GROMACS .gro file of C-alpha atoms in nm:
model
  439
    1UNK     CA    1   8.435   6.794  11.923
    2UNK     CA    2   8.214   7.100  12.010
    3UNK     CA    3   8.220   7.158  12.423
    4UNK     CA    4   7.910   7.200  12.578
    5UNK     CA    5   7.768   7.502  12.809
    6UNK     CA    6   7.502   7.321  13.017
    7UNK     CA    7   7.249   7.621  13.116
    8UNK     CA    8   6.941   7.446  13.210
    9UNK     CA    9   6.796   7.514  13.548
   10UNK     CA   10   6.938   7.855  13.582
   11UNK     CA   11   6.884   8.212  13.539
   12UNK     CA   12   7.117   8.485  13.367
   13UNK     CA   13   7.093   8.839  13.334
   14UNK     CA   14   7.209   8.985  13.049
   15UNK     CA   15   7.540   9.108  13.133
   16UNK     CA   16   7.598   8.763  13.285
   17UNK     CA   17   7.518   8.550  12.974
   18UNK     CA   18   7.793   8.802  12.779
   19UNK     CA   19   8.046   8.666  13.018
   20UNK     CA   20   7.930   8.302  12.957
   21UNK     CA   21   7.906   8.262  12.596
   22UNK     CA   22   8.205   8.167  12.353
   23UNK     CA   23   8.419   8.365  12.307
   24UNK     CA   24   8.797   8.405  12.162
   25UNK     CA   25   9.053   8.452  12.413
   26UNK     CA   26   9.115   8.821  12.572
   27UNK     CA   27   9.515   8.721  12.539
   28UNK     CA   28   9.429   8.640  12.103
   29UNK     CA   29   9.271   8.972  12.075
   30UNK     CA   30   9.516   9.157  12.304
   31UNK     CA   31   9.841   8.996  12.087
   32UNK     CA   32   9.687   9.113  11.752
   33UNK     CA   33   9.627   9.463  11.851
   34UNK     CA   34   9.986   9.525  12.002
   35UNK     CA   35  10.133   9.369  11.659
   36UNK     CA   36   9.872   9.585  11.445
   37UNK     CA   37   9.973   9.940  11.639
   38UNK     CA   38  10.307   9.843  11.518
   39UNK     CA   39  10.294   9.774  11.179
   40UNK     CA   40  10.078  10.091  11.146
   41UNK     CA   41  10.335  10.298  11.301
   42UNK     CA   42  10.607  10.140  11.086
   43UNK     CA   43  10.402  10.185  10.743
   44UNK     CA   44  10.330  10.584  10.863
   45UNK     CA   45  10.729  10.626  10.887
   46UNK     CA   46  10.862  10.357  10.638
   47UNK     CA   47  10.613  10.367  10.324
   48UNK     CA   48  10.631  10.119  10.038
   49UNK     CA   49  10.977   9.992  10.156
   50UNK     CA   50  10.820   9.846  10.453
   51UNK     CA   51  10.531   9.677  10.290
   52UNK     CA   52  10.773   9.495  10.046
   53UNK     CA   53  10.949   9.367  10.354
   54UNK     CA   54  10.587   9.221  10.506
   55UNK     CA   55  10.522   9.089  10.198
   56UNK     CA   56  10.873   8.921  10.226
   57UNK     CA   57  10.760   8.810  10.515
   58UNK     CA   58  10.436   8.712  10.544
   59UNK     CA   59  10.368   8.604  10.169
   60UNK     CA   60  10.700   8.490  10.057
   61UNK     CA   61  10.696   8.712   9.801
   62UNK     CA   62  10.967   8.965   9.623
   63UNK     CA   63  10.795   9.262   9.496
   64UNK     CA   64  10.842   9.550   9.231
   65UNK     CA   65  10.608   9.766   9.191
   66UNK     CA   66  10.279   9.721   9.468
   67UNK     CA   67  10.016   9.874   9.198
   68UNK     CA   68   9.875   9.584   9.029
   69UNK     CA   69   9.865   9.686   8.648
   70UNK     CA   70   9.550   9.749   8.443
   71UNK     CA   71   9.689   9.433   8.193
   72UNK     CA   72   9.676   9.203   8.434
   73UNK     CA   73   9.342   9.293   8.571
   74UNK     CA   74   9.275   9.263   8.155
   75UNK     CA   75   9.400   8.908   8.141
   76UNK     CA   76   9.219   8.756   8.436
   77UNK     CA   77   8.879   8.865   8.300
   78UNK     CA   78   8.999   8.725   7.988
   79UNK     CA   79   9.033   8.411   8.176
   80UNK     CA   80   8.815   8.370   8.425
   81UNK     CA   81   8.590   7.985   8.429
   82UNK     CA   82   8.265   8.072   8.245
   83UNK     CA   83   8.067   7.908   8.509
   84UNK     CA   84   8.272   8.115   8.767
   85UNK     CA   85   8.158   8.413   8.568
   86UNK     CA   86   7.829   8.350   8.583
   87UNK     CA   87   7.839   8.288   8.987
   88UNK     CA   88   8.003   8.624   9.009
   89UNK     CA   89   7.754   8.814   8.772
   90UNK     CA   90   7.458   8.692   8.932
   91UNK     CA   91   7.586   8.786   9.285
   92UNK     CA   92   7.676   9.140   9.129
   93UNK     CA   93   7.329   9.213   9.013
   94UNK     CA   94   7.150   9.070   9.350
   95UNK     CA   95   7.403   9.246   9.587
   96UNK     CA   96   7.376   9.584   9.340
   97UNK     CA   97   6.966   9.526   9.341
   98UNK     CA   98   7.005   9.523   9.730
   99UNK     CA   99   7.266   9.814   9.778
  100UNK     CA  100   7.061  10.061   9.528
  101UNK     CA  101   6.717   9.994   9.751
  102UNK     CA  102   6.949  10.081  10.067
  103UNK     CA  103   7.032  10.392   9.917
  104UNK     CA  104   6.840  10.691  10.165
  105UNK     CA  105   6.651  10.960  10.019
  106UNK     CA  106   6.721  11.348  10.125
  107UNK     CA  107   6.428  11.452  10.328
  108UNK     CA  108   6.349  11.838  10.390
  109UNK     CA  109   6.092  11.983  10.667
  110UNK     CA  110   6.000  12.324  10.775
  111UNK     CA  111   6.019  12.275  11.164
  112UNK     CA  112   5.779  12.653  11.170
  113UNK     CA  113   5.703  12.893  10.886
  114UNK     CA  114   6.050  13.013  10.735
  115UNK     CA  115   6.264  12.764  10.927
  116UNK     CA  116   6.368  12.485  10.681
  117UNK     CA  117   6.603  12.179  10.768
  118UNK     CA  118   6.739  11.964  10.551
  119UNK     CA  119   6.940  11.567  10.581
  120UNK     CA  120   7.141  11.562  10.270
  121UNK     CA  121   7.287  11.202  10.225
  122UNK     CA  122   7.651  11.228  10.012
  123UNK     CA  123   7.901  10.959   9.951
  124UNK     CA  124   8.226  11.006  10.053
  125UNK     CA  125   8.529  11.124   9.864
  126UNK     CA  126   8.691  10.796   9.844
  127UNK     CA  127   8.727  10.489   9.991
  128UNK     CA  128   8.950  10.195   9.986
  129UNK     CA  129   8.798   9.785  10.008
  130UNK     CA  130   9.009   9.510  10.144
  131UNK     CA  131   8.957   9.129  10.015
  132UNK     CA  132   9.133   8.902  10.248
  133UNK     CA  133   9.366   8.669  10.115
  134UNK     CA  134   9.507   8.398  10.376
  135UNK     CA  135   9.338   8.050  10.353
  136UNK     CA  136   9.112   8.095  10.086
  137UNK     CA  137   9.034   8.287   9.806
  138UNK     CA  138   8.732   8.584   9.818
  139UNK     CA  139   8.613   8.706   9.516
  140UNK     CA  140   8.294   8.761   9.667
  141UNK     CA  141   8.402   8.978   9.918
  142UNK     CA  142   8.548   9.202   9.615
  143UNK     CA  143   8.134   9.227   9.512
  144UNK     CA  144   8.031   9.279   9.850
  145UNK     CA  145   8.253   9.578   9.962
  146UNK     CA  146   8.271   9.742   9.601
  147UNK     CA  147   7.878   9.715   9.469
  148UNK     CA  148   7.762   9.925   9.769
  149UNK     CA  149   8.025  10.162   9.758
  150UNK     CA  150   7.915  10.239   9.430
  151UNK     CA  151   7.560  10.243   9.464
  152UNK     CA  152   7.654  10.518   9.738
  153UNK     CA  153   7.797  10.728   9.440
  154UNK     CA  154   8.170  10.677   9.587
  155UNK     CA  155   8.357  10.833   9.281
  156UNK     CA  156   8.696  10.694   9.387
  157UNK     CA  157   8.766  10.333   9.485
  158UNK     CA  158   9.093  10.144   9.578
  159UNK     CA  159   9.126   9.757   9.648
  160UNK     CA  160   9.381   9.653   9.835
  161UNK     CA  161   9.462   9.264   9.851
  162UNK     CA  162   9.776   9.043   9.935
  163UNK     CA  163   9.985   8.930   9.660
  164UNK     CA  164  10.004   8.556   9.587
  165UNK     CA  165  10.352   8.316   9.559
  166UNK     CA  166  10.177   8.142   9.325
  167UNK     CA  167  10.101   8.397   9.113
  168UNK     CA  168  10.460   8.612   9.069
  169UNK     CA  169  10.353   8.841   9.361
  170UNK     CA  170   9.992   8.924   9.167
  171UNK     CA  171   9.677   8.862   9.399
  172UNK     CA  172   9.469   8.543   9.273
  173UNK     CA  173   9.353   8.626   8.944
  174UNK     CA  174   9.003   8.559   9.028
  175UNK     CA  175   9.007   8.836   9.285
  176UNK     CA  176   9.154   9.048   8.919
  177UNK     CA  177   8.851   8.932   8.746
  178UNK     CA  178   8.588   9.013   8.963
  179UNK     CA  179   8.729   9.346   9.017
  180UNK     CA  180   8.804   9.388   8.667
  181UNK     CA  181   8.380   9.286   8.628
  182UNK     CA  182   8.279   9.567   8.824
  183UNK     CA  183   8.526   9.817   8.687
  184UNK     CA  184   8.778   9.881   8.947
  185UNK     CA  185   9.082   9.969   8.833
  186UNK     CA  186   9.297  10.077   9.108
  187UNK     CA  187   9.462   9.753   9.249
  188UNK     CA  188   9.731   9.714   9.487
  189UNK     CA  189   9.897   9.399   9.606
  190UNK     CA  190   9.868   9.469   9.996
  191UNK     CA  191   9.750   9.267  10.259
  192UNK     CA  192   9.684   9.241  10.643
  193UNK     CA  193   9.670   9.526  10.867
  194UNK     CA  194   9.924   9.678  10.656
  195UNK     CA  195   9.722   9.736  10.383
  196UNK     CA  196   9.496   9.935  10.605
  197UNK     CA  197   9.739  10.177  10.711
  198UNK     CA  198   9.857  10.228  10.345
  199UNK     CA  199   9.496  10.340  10.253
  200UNK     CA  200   9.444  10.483  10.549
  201UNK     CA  201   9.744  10.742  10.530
  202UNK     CA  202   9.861  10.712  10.141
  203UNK     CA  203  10.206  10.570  10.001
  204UNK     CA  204  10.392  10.639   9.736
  205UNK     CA  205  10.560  10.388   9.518
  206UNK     CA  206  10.750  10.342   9.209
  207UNK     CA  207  10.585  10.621   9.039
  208UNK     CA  208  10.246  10.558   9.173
  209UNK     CA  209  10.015  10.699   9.498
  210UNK     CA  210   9.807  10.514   9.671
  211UNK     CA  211   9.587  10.861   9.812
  212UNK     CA  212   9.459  10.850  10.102
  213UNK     CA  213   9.073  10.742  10.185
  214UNK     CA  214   8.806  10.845  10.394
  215UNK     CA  215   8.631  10.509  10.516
  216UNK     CA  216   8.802  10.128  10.446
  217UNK     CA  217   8.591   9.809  10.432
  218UNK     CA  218   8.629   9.456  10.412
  219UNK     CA  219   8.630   9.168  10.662
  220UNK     CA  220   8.987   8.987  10.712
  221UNK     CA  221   9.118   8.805  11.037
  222UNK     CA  222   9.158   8.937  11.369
  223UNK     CA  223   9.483   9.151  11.276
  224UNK     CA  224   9.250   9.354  11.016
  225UNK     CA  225   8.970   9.401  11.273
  226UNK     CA  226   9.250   9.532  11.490
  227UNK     CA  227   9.321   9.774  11.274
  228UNK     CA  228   9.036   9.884  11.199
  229UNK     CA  229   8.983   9.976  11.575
  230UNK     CA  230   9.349  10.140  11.580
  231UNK     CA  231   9.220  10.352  11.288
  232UNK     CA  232   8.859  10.476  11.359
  233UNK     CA  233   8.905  10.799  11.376
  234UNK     CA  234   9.129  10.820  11.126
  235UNK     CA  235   8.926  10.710  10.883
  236UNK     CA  236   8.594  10.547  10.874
  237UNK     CA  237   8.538  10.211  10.897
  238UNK     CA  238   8.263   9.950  10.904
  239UNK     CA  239   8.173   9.709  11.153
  240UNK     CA  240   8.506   9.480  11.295
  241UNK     CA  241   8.412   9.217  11.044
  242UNK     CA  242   8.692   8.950  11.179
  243UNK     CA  243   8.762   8.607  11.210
  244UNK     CA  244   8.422   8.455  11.082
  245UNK     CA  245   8.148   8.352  11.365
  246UNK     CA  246   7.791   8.088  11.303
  247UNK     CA  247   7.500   8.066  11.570
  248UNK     CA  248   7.238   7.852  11.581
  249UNK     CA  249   6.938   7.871  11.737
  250UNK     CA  250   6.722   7.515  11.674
  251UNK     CA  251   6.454   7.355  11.834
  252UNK     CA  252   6.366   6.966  11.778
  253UNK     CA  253   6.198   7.039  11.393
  254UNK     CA  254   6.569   7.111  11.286
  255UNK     CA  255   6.741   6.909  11.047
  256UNK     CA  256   7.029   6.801  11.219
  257UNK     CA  257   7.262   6.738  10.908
  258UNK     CA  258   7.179   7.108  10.794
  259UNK     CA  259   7.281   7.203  11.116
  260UNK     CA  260   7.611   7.066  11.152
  261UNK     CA  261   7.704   7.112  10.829
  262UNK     CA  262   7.672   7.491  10.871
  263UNK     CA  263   7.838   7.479  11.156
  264UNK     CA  264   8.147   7.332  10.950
  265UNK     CA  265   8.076   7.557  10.693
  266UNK     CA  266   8.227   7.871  10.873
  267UNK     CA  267   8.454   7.667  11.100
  268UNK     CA  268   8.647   7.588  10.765
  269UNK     CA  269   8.717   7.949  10.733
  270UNK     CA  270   8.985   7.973  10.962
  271UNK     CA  271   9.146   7.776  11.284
  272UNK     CA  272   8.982   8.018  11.554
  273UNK     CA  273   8.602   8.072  11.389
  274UNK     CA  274   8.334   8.022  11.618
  275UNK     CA  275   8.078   7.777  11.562
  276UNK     CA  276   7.824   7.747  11.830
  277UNK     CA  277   7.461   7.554  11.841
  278UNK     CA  278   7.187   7.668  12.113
  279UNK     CA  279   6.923   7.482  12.130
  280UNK     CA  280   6.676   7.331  12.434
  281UNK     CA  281   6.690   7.003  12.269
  282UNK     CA  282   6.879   6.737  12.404
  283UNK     CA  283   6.818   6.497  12.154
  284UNK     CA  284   6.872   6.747  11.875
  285UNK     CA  285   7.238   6.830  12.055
  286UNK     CA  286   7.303   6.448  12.059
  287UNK     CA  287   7.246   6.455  11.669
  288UNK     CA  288   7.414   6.744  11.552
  289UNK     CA  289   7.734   6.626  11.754
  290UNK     CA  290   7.733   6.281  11.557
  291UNK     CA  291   7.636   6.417  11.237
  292UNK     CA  292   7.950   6.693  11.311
  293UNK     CA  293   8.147   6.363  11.353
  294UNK     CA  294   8.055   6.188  11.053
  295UNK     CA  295   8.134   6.513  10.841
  296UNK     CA  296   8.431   6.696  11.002
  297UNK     CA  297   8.629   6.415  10.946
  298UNK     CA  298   8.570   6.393  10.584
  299UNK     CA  299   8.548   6.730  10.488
  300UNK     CA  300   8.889   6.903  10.271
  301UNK     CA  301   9.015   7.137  10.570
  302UNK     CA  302   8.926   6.874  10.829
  303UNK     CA  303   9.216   6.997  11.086
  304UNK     CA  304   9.106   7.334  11.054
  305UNK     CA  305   8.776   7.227  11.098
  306UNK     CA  306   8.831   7.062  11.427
  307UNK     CA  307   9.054   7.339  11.540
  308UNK     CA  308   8.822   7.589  11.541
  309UNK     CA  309   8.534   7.362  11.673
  310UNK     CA  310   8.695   7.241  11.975
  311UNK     CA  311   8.859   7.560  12.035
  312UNK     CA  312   8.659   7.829  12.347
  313UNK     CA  313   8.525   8.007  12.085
  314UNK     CA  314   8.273   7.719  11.973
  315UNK     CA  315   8.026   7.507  12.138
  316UNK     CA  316   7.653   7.377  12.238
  317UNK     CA  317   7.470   7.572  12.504
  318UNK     CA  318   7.216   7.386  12.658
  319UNK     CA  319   6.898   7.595  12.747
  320UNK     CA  320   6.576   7.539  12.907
  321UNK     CA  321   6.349   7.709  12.656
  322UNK     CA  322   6.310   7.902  12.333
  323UNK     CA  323   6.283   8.211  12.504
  324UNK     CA  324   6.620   8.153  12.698
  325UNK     CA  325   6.778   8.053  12.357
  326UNK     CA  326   6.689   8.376  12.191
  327UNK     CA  327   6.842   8.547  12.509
  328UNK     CA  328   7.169   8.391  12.427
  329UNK     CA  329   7.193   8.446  12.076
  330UNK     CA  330   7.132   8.863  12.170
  331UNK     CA  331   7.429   8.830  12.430
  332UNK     CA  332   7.631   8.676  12.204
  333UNK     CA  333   7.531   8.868  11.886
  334UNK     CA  334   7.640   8.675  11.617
  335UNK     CA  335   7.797   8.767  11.295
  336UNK     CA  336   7.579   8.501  11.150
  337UNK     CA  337   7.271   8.362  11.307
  338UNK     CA  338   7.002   8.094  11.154
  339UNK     CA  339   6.682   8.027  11.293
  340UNK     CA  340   6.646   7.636  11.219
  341UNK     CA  341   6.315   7.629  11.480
  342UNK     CA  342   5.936   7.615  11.417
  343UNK     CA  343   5.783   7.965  11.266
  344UNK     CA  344   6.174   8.032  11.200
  345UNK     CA  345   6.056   8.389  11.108
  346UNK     CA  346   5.834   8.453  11.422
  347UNK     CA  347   6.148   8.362  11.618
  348UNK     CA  348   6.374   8.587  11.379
  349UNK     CA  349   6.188   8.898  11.464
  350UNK     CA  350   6.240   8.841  11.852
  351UNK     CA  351   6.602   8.884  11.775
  352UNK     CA  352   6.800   9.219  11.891
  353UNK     CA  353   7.150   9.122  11.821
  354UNK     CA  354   7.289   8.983  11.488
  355UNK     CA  355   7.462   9.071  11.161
  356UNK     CA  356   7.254   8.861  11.003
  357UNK     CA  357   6.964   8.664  11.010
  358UNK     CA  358   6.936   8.332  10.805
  359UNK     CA  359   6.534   8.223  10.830
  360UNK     CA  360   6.480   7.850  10.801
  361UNK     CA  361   6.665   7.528  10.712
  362UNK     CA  362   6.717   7.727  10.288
  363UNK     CA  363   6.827   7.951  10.371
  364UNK     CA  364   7.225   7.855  10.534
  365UNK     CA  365   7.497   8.130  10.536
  366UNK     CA  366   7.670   8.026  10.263
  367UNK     CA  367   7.375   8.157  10.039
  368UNK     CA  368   7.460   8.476  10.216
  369UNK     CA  369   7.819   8.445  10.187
  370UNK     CA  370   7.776   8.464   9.818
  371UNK     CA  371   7.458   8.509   9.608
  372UNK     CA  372   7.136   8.582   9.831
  373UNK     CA  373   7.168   8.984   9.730
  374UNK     CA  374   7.236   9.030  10.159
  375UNK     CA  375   7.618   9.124  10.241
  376UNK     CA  376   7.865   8.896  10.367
  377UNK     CA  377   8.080   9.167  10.551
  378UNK     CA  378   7.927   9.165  10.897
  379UNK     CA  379   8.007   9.293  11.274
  380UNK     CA  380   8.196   9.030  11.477
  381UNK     CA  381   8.309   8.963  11.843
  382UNK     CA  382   8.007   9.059  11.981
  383UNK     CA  383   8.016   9.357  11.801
  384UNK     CA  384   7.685   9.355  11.626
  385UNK     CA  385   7.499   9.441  11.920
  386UNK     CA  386   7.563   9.786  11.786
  387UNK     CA  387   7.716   9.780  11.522
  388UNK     CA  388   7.576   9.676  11.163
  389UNK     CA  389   7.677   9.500  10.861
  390UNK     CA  390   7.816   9.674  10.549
  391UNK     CA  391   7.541   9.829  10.318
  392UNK     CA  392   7.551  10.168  10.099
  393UNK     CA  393   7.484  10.357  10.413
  394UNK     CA  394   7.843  10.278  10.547
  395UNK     CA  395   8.012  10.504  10.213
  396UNK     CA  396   7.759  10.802  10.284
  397UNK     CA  397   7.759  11.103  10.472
  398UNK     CA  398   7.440  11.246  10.597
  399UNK     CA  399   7.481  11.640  10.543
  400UNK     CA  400   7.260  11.893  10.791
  401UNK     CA  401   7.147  12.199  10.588
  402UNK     CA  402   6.984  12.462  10.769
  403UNK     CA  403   6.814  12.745  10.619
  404UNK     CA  404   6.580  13.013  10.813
  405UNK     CA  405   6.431  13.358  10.722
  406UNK     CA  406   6.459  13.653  10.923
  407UNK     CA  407   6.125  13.644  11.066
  408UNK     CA  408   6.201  13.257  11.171
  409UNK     CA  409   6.492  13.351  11.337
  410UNK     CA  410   6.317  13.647  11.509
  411UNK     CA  411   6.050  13.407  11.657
  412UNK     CA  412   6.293  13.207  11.879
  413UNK     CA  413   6.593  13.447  11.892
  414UNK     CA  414   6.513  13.548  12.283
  415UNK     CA  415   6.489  13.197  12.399
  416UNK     CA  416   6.807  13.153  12.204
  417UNK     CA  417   6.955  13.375  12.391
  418UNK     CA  418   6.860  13.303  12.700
  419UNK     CA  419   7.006  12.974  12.663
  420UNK     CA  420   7.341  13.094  12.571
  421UNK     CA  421   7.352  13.339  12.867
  422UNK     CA  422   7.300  13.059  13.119
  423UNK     CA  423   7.563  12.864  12.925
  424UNK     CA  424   7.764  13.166  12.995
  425UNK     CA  425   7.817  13.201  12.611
  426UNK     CA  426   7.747  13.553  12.535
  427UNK     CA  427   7.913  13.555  12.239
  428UNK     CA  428   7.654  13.306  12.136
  429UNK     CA  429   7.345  13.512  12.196
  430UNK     CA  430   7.538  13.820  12.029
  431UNK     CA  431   7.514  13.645  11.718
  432UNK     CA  432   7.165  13.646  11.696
  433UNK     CA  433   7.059  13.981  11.858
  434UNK     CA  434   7.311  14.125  11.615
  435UNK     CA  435   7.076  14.036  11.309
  436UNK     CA  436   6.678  14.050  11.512
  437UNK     CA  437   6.782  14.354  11.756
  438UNK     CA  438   7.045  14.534  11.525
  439UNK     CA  439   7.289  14.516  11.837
   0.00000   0.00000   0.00000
């Protein structure tokens, strides 16, 4: 099912193995973002109108109003499986636990006597979450994007999510619950790249206004990371957390059933996830193939499954050595990376590029993807080679205060303006001699 990348024998440089490893097709992204630029323009010029025609659309769905109301948030708390509860309250307090120690403190220094600088972190205004809808259902991506935002301080918080044919144009009602759980109350039925523009630029609808936010998070398929790129700038957002992505990097002590079935775990997810193994075992390739075979086929979403594992996103790569295998996991910088090898964690902190690191065979990226306390919304597409995943950092603001006496000012005010004189800036200079030379 998986292809395999044979790189034994050879030698890559860096910008060489980016060109060689998995990858979705430059025609898949290129599609999306012409469709998303669309709908963005259209939802700028059409409002609410237009997003009950996408809804149409896309959801089958007839809508009235797009503001989910407070009673129905109510009712799926009300409802909501007590052992499903408990899931979702213990991932609350390990992903809050988490997001509170990200939290950076202000720090002040005095760079000479009377010259004082200060970083002043500050959460944003507001900001808006998306929770994918689509194949499956994400409650835990309502924990992961809200419970940092608020351990930020964000005093203003919108979810946006698509509303469900199965549940009279609502979103899934465990999606209600868990935002109802952490006290969000402002929920619109939205989804796709649309609902990225609406919080992006504000709507107004029956009565109700979506205002406008400051930074959007949330992972979603390729047409949300698409618009996410079309509005940076905009707005902020965090990393391009698309379609979902699983390296492996395993050497002979690997279990080969954990493997593979991690490797199905994210290529579940959707039809074009990438799954890819890279190891310098031959005999552990040989075994995760035929344990991928034995469990593919009898897994629930077994077409998906084998769509998105034989597809050119997913694969083996064949390597000659450890060493080699860690340099293909930093080209490809993986969304998700485990370390199934011997001193997993040695071999962990040799790693550049990843969202995130899952040390030894207990530690797969489902526990991730729901109750480790780490954040499921991670950089994609190569992306986290410099880009991060989402933590309390992404709602905050870091502030520069500067404060300096006269006499501080006096000290460097000639080398000051010396510098704007060569910039030919006199203006600049001005500035200062007005207050140390009176002129």
């Amino acid at each position: 099912m998986l292809r395999t990348i044979d790189l034994r024998g050879t030698s890559h440089s860096y910008k060489e193995l980016r060109q060689i490893v998995p990858r979705q097709t430059s025609d898949y992204v290129g599609n999306a973002l012409a469709t998303v630029e669309d709908i963005i323009t259209r939802v700028r010029a059409d409002g609410a109108p237009y997003l009950r025609e996408l809804s149409q659309r896309f959801d089958g769905v007839t809508q009235d109003a797009l503001r989910v109301p407070q009673s129905s948030i109510d009712d799926a708390v009300a409802a909501l499986d007590p052992a499903v509860r408990e899931g979702l309250e213990i991932a609350i307090t390990r992903t809050r636990a988490f997001a509170v120690a990200q939290r950076p403190d202000d720090k002040t220094i005095e760079v000479a006597p009377g010259a004082k600088l200060t970083n002043r972190w500050t959460p944003v205004r507001r900001a808006g979450v998306y929770v994918p809808g689509g194949l499956a259902v994400y409650p835990s991506s309502v924990i992961m994007n809200t419970v940092p935002a608020q351990a930020a301080g964000v005093g203003s918080l919108v979810l946006c999510t698509p509303p469900q044919k199965e549940f009279s144009g609502l979103p899934h009602p465990t999606i209600l619950a868990a935002a109802g759980l952490l006290g969000v109350t402002e929920v619109w039925a939205i989804g796709g790249a649309q609902a990225l523009a609406a919080m992006a630029y504000g709507i107004d609808d029956d009565g109700e206004t979506l205002e406008p936010v400051d930074t959007i998070t949330g992972p979603g398929n390729i047409f949300v990371a698409m618009a996410k790129r079309a509005l940076q700038g905009v707005v902020g957002v965090d990393g391009e957390a698309g379609t979902t992505e699983i390296a492996v990097i395993a050497d002979d002590t690997a279990t080969p059933d954990y493997v593979a079935a991690d490797l199905i775990s994210q290529a579940e997810h959707d039809p074009n996830a990438g799954s890819i193994l890279i190891t310098h075992s031959s005999p552990l390739a040989e075994a995760v193939t035929e344990a991928i075979t034995s469990r593919a086929a009898s897994t629930k979403h077994a077409e998906r499954v084998a769509t998105a594992l034989s597809g050119p996103q997913s694969g083996i790569i064949l390597t000659d050595s450890l060493d080699q295998s860690i340099a293909v996991a930093d080209a490809y910088a993986a969304e998700h990376l485990e370390i199934h090898t011997e001193d997993a964690a040695a071999v962990a902190a040799r790693v550049r590029n990843a969202g995130a690191i899952f040390i030894g065979g207990f530690s797969p990226v489902p526990l991730g993807d729901y109750a480790a306390g780490s954040n499921h919304v991670l950089p994609t597409g190569g992306s986290a080679a410099f880009a991060s995943g989402l933590n309390t950092t992404v709602f905050m603001k870091a502030v520069q205060l500067i404060e300096y006496s006269e006499e501080a000012l006096a000290e460097i005010g000639d080398a000051i303006v010396a510098v704007a004189e060569d910039e030919d800036l006199p203006a600049h200079g001005e500035a200062i001699t007005a207050r140390t030379k009176g002129n």
